[in-house]
């Protein structure tokens, strides 16, 4: 084209030049329109992707309970409910799921009844996954959909926290309730109209344990200088939940807090002493190794002895929020709002190895042990890490701040939203 412009007198050349220029402009216009039609929306700041109202059906590799499963699923089924943020909703307290008058709420967790300074503000924060919605579950629909079902919570007091939340939510809808203790449960209720039973089976370590005192006749542990401690039989389940496996259709397990409890299992005065097949594990191992041994035995035991078709969950670790020291070192939790993402990392990063590092350490053991099993992982850790504002703190009535359990109503209500959403997705697939 440029060469032809030096010969304006040649009519043929000028015509060709004009035609080529027209074609060139037409091509540019077409490219511009095409790129506009297929332009994608930008990602949000801070590395989070833009929310989408609907997500097309996709084929993806999901990790469900430690199993890598190739699934073809839609919006709710493929969503990572644990990845999101807390959104403030100033009207949320107008429709509480249940009132502080629910008698099953342990006094130390009743933050509204104890006049905790931010008790009402706690429930005004709603968890919002980035790629979907986590709806507040409908208690009436739940009672109808899971009628003739037995649901068991097996674990420490944090699982009781979750159990009480579920009970109080259902109790507000259905008042015909029978209180009893099925198959070794610490607490239990049946909603008579629906024949739905929920119960809590207390166990701190999953495995059976009790006091151990040195034998005057000596032994392998005595020869090493041990005089007392706690005997943990890594291959024997604690009796409080052993029979629950043949009773419940749905089970939610947890363990973790007691494995890092030096006030209870003092390494010097009352150490954990692990036994397998009735004999001491030699050489003696540290609690984290003992946890792996218990999980190694308990996971297949559950799958072998449970009722056919039982749905089994393992809940990830509930985080603590002690600042200024641990619970017995003057630690406190006086926050009035959720933490920022940066503060979460400061609190819980394993590299920082601070007071509350326990949560992510425990999860590492859980994920390794549950890989390839039939358990579904109920991941509540990350969403709970933000909520330093939602513990009873001094309102718990203890001599120290309670920065481990949760206020009710509170965060464990959202855990149950997640739990029910997972159940509904499974039921829909089946």
CSV table of C-alpha atoms in Angstrom, one decimal, residues 21-212:
chain,number,residue,atom,x,y,z
A,21,UNK,CA,-7.8,0.0,3.1
A,22,UNK,CA,-11.6,-0.7,3.3
A,23,UNK,CA,-11.0,-4.4,4.0
A,24,UNK,CA,-8.4,-3.6,6.6
A,25,UNK,CA,-10.8,-1.3,8.5
A,26,UNK,CA,-13.6,-3.9,8.2
A,27,UNK,CA,-11.4,-6.6,9.8
A,28,UNK,CA,-10.4,-4.3,12.7
A,29,UNK,CA,-14.1,-3.5,13.3
A,30,UNK,CA,-15.0,-7.2,13.3
A,31,UNK,CA,-12.2,-8.1,15.7
A,32,UNK,CA,-13.3,-5.3,18.1
A,33,UNK,CA,-17.0,-6.5,18.2
A,34,UNK,CA,-15.9,-10.1,18.7
A,35,UNK,CA,-13.6,-9.3,21.6
A,36,UNK,CA,-16.4,-7.2,23.2
A,37,UNK,CA,-18.9,-10.1,23.0
A,38,UNK,CA,-16.5,-12.6,24.7
A,39,UNK,CA,-14.9,-10.3,27.2
A,40,UNK,CA,-14.9,-11.8,30.8
A,41,UNK,CA,-15.6,-10.0,34.0
A,42,UNK,CA,-12.5,-9.1,36.1
A,43,UNK,CA,-11.7,-10.7,39.4
A,44,UNK,CA,-12.3,-8.9,42.7
A,45,UNK,CA,-9.4,-7.4,44.6
A,46,UNK,CA,-7.6,-9.4,47.3
A,47,UNK,CA,-7.5,-12.5,45.0
A,48,UNK,CA,-11.2,-13.4,45.3
A,49,UNK,CA,-13.1,-14.2,42.2
A,50,UNK,CA,-16.3,-12.3,41.2
A,51,UNK,CA,-19.5,-13.7,42.6
A,52,UNK,CA,-21.7,-15.5,40.0
A,53,UNK,CA,-25.4,-15.9,40.2
A,54,UNK,CA,-25.3,-19.1,38.3
A,55,UNK,CA,-22.5,-21.5,37.3
A,56,UNK,CA,-22.9,-23.8,34.3
A,57,UNK,CA,-22.6,-27.5,34.7
A,58,UNK,CA,-19.0,-28.5,34.8
A,59,UNK,CA,-16.8,-31.5,35.2
A,60,UNK,CA,-14.4,-31.1,38.1
A,61,UNK,CA,-12.1,-33.0,40.5
A,62,UNK,CA,-13.5,-32.6,44.0
A,63,UNK,CA,-12.1,-33.8,47.3
A,64,UNK,CA,-14.9,-35.2,49.4
A,65,UNK,CA,-13.9,-36.8,52.7
A,66,UNK,CA,-10.4,-37.3,51.5
A,67,UNK,CA,-11.4,-39.0,48.3
A,68,UNK,CA,-10.6,-37.5,44.9
A,69,UNK,CA,-13.8,-37.9,42.9
A,70,UNK,CA,-14.4,-36.9,39.3
A,71,UNK,CA,-17.9,-35.3,39.4
A,72,UNK,CA,-20.2,-33.6,36.9
A,73,UNK,CA,-22.1,-31.2,39.0
A,74,UNK,CA,-23.9,-27.8,39.1
A,75,UNK,CA,-23.7,-24.7,41.2
A,76,UNK,CA,-24.5,-25.9,44.8
A,77,UNK,CA,-23.0,-29.4,44.4
A,78,UNK,CA,-19.6,-28.2,43.2
A,79,UNK,CA,-19.3,-25.2,45.4
A,80,UNK,CA,-16.6,-24.9,48.1
A,81,UNK,CA,-18.8,-23.7,51.0
A,82,UNK,CA,-15.7,-23.2,53.2
A,83,UNK,CA,-14.2,-20.5,50.9
A,84,UNK,CA,-16.0,-17.2,51.5
A,85,UNK,CA,-16.4,-14.2,53.7
A,86,UNK,CA,-18.6,-12.9,56.5
A,87,UNK,CA,-21.2,-10.2,55.5
A,88,UNK,CA,-22.8,-7.9,58.0
A,89,UNK,CA,-26.6,-8.0,58.0
A,90,UNK,CA,-28.1,-5.5,60.5
A,91,UNK,CA,-31.5,-7.1,60.3
A,92,UNK,CA,-30.5,-10.7,61.0
A,93,UNK,CA,-31.3,-10.5,64.8
A,94,UNK,CA,-35.0,-9.9,63.9
A,95,UNK,CA,-35.5,-13.5,63.0
A,96,UNK,CA,-33.4,-15.6,65.5
A,97,UNK,CA,-33.5,-19.3,64.8
A,98,UNK,CA,-34.1,-19.9,68.5
A,99,UNK,CA,-34.1,-17.9,71.8
A,100,UNK,CA,-31.7,-17.9,74.7
A,101,UNK,CA,-34.5,-19.5,76.7
A,102,UNK,CA,-33.8,-22.9,75.0
A,103,UNK,CA,-33.1,-25.0,78.1
A,104,UNK,CA,-30.5,-27.1,76.4
A,105,UNK,CA,-28.1,-24.2,76.0
A,106,UNK,CA,-25.3,-24.6,78.5
A,107,UNK,CA,-25.2,-21.6,80.8
A,108,UNK,CA,-21.6,-20.8,79.8
A,109,UNK,CA,-22.6,-20.5,76.1
A,110,UNK,CA,-25.7,-18.4,76.6
A,111,UNK,CA,-24.2,-15.0,75.7
A,112,UNK,CA,-27.5,-13.2,75.4
A,113,UNK,CA,-28.7,-14.4,78.7
A,114,UNK,CA,-25.3,-13.5,80.3
A,115,UNK,CA,-25.4,-10.0,78.7
A,116,UNK,CA,-22.2,-10.4,76.7
A,117,UNK,CA,-21.5,-6.9,75.3
A,118,UNK,CA,-21.8,-8.0,71.6
A,119,UNK,CA,-24.1,-11.0,71.9
A,120,UNK,CA,-26.7,-9.7,69.5
A,121,UNK,CA,-24.1,-8.5,67.0
A,122,UNK,CA,-22.7,-12.0,66.7
A,123,UNK,CA,-25.7,-13.3,64.8
A,124,UNK,CA,-25.7,-10.3,62.4
A,125,UNK,CA,-22.9,-11.7,60.4
A,126,UNK,CA,-23.7,-14.1,57.5
A,127,UNK,CA,-21.3,-16.5,55.8
A,128,UNK,CA,-21.2,-16.0,52.1
A,129,UNK,CA,-19.2,-18.5,49.9
A,130,UNK,CA,-17.7,-16.9,46.9
A,131,UNK,CA,-19.2,-19.0,44.2
A,132,UNK,CA,-22.6,-19.9,45.6
A,133,UNK,CA,-25.0,-19.4,48.5
A,134,UNK,CA,-25.1,-21.2,51.8
A,135,UNK,CA,-28.8,-20.9,52.8
A,136,UNK,CA,-30.0,-20.9,56.3
A,137,UNK,CA,-31.6,-24.4,56.6
A,138,UNK,CA,-35.3,-24.7,57.0
A,139,UNK,CA,-36.0,-26.7,60.3
A,140,UNK,CA,-39.5,-27.9,59.3
A,141,UNK,CA,-38.3,-29.1,55.9
A,142,UNK,CA,-35.4,-30.8,57.6
A,143,UNK,CA,-37.7,-32.6,60.0
A,144,UNK,CA,-39.9,-33.8,57.2
A,145,UNK,CA,-37.0,-34.8,54.9
A,146,UNK,CA,-35.1,-36.7,57.5
A,147,UNK,CA,-38.0,-38.3,59.4
A,148,UNK,CA,-37.3,-41.7,60.7
A,149,UNK,CA,-33.6,-40.9,61.0
A,150,UNK,CA,-31.1,-41.1,63.9
A,151,UNK,CA,-28.3,-38.5,63.9
A,152,UNK,CA,-25.4,-38.8,66.3
A,153,UNK,CA,-22.7,-36.3,67.2
A,154,UNK,CA,-19.6,-38.0,68.5
A,155,UNK,CA,-16.8,-36.0,70.0
A,156,UNK,CA,-15.8,-33.4,72.6
A,157,UNK,CA,-17.7,-30.4,73.9
A,158,UNK,CA,-17.4,-28.5,70.6
A,159,UNK,CA,-19.5,-31.2,69.0
A,160,UNK,CA,-22.0,-30.7,71.8
A,161,UNK,CA,-22.0,-27.0,70.9
A,162,UNK,CA,-23.1,-28.0,67.4
A,163,UNK,CA,-25.6,-30.6,68.7
A,164,UNK,CA,-27.3,-28.0,71.0
A,165,UNK,CA,-27.6,-25.5,68.1
A,166,UNK,CA,-29.4,-28.1,66.0
A,167,UNK,CA,-31.7,-29.2,68.8
A,168,UNK,CA,-32.7,-25.6,69.7
A,169,UNK,CA,-33.4,-24.8,66.0
A,170,UNK,CA,-35.6,-27.9,65.6
A,171,UNK,CA,-37.2,-27.5,69.1
A,172,UNK,CA,-38.6,-24.1,68.1
A,173,UNK,CA,-40.6,-25.8,65.3
A,174,UNK,CA,-41.6,-29.1,66.9
A,175,UNK,CA,-42.5,-29.2,70.6
A,176,UNK,CA,-43.3,-32.9,70.9
A,177,UNK,CA,-40.0,-34.1,72.2
A,178,UNK,CA,-38.9,-37.2,74.1
A,179,UNK,CA,-35.7,-36.8,76.2
A,180,UNK,CA,-33.6,-39.9,76.5
A,181,UNK,CA,-30.1,-41.3,76.2
A,182,UNK,CA,-29.8,-43.8,73.3
A,183,UNK,CA,-26.9,-46.2,73.2
A,184,UNK,CA,-24.6,-44.5,75.7
A,185,UNK,CA,-25.4,-40.9,74.6
A,186,UNK,CA,-24.7,-38.1,77.0
A,187,UNK,CA,-27.8,-36.2,75.7
A,188,UNK,CA,-30.5,-37.3,73.3
A,189,UNK,CA,-33.9,-36.3,72.0
A,190,UNK,CA,-36.6,-37.7,69.7
A,191,UNK,CA,-38.9,-35.4,67.8
A,192,UNK,CA,-42.0,-37.7,68.1
A,193,UNK,CA,-44.1,-36.4,65.2
A,194,UNK,CA,-41.2,-37.2,62.8
A,195,UNK,CA,-39.4,-40.0,64.6
A,196,UNK,CA,-36.2,-38.1,64.2
A,197,UNK,CA,-33.6,-38.7,67.0
A,198,UNK,CA,-30.5,-36.6,67.6
A,199,UNK,CA,-28.0,-37.4,70.3
A,200,UNK,CA,-24.6,-36.3,71.6
A,201,UNK,CA,-22.0,-39.0,72.6
A,202,UNK,CA,-19.2,-37.4,74.6
A,203,UNK,CA,-15.7,-38.7,73.9
A,204,UNK,CA,-12.5,-36.6,74.2
A,205,UNK,CA,-10.0,-38.8,72.4
A,206,UNK,CA,-12.3,-41.3,70.5
A,207,UNK,CA,-10.2,-44.1,72.1
A,208,UNK,CA,-10.8,-45.5,75.6
A,209,UNK,CA,-8.6,-43.9,78.3
A,210,UNK,CA,-8.3,-43.7,82.0
A,211,UNK,CA,-5.9,-43.2,84.9
A,212,UNK,CA,-2.7,-45.3,85.0
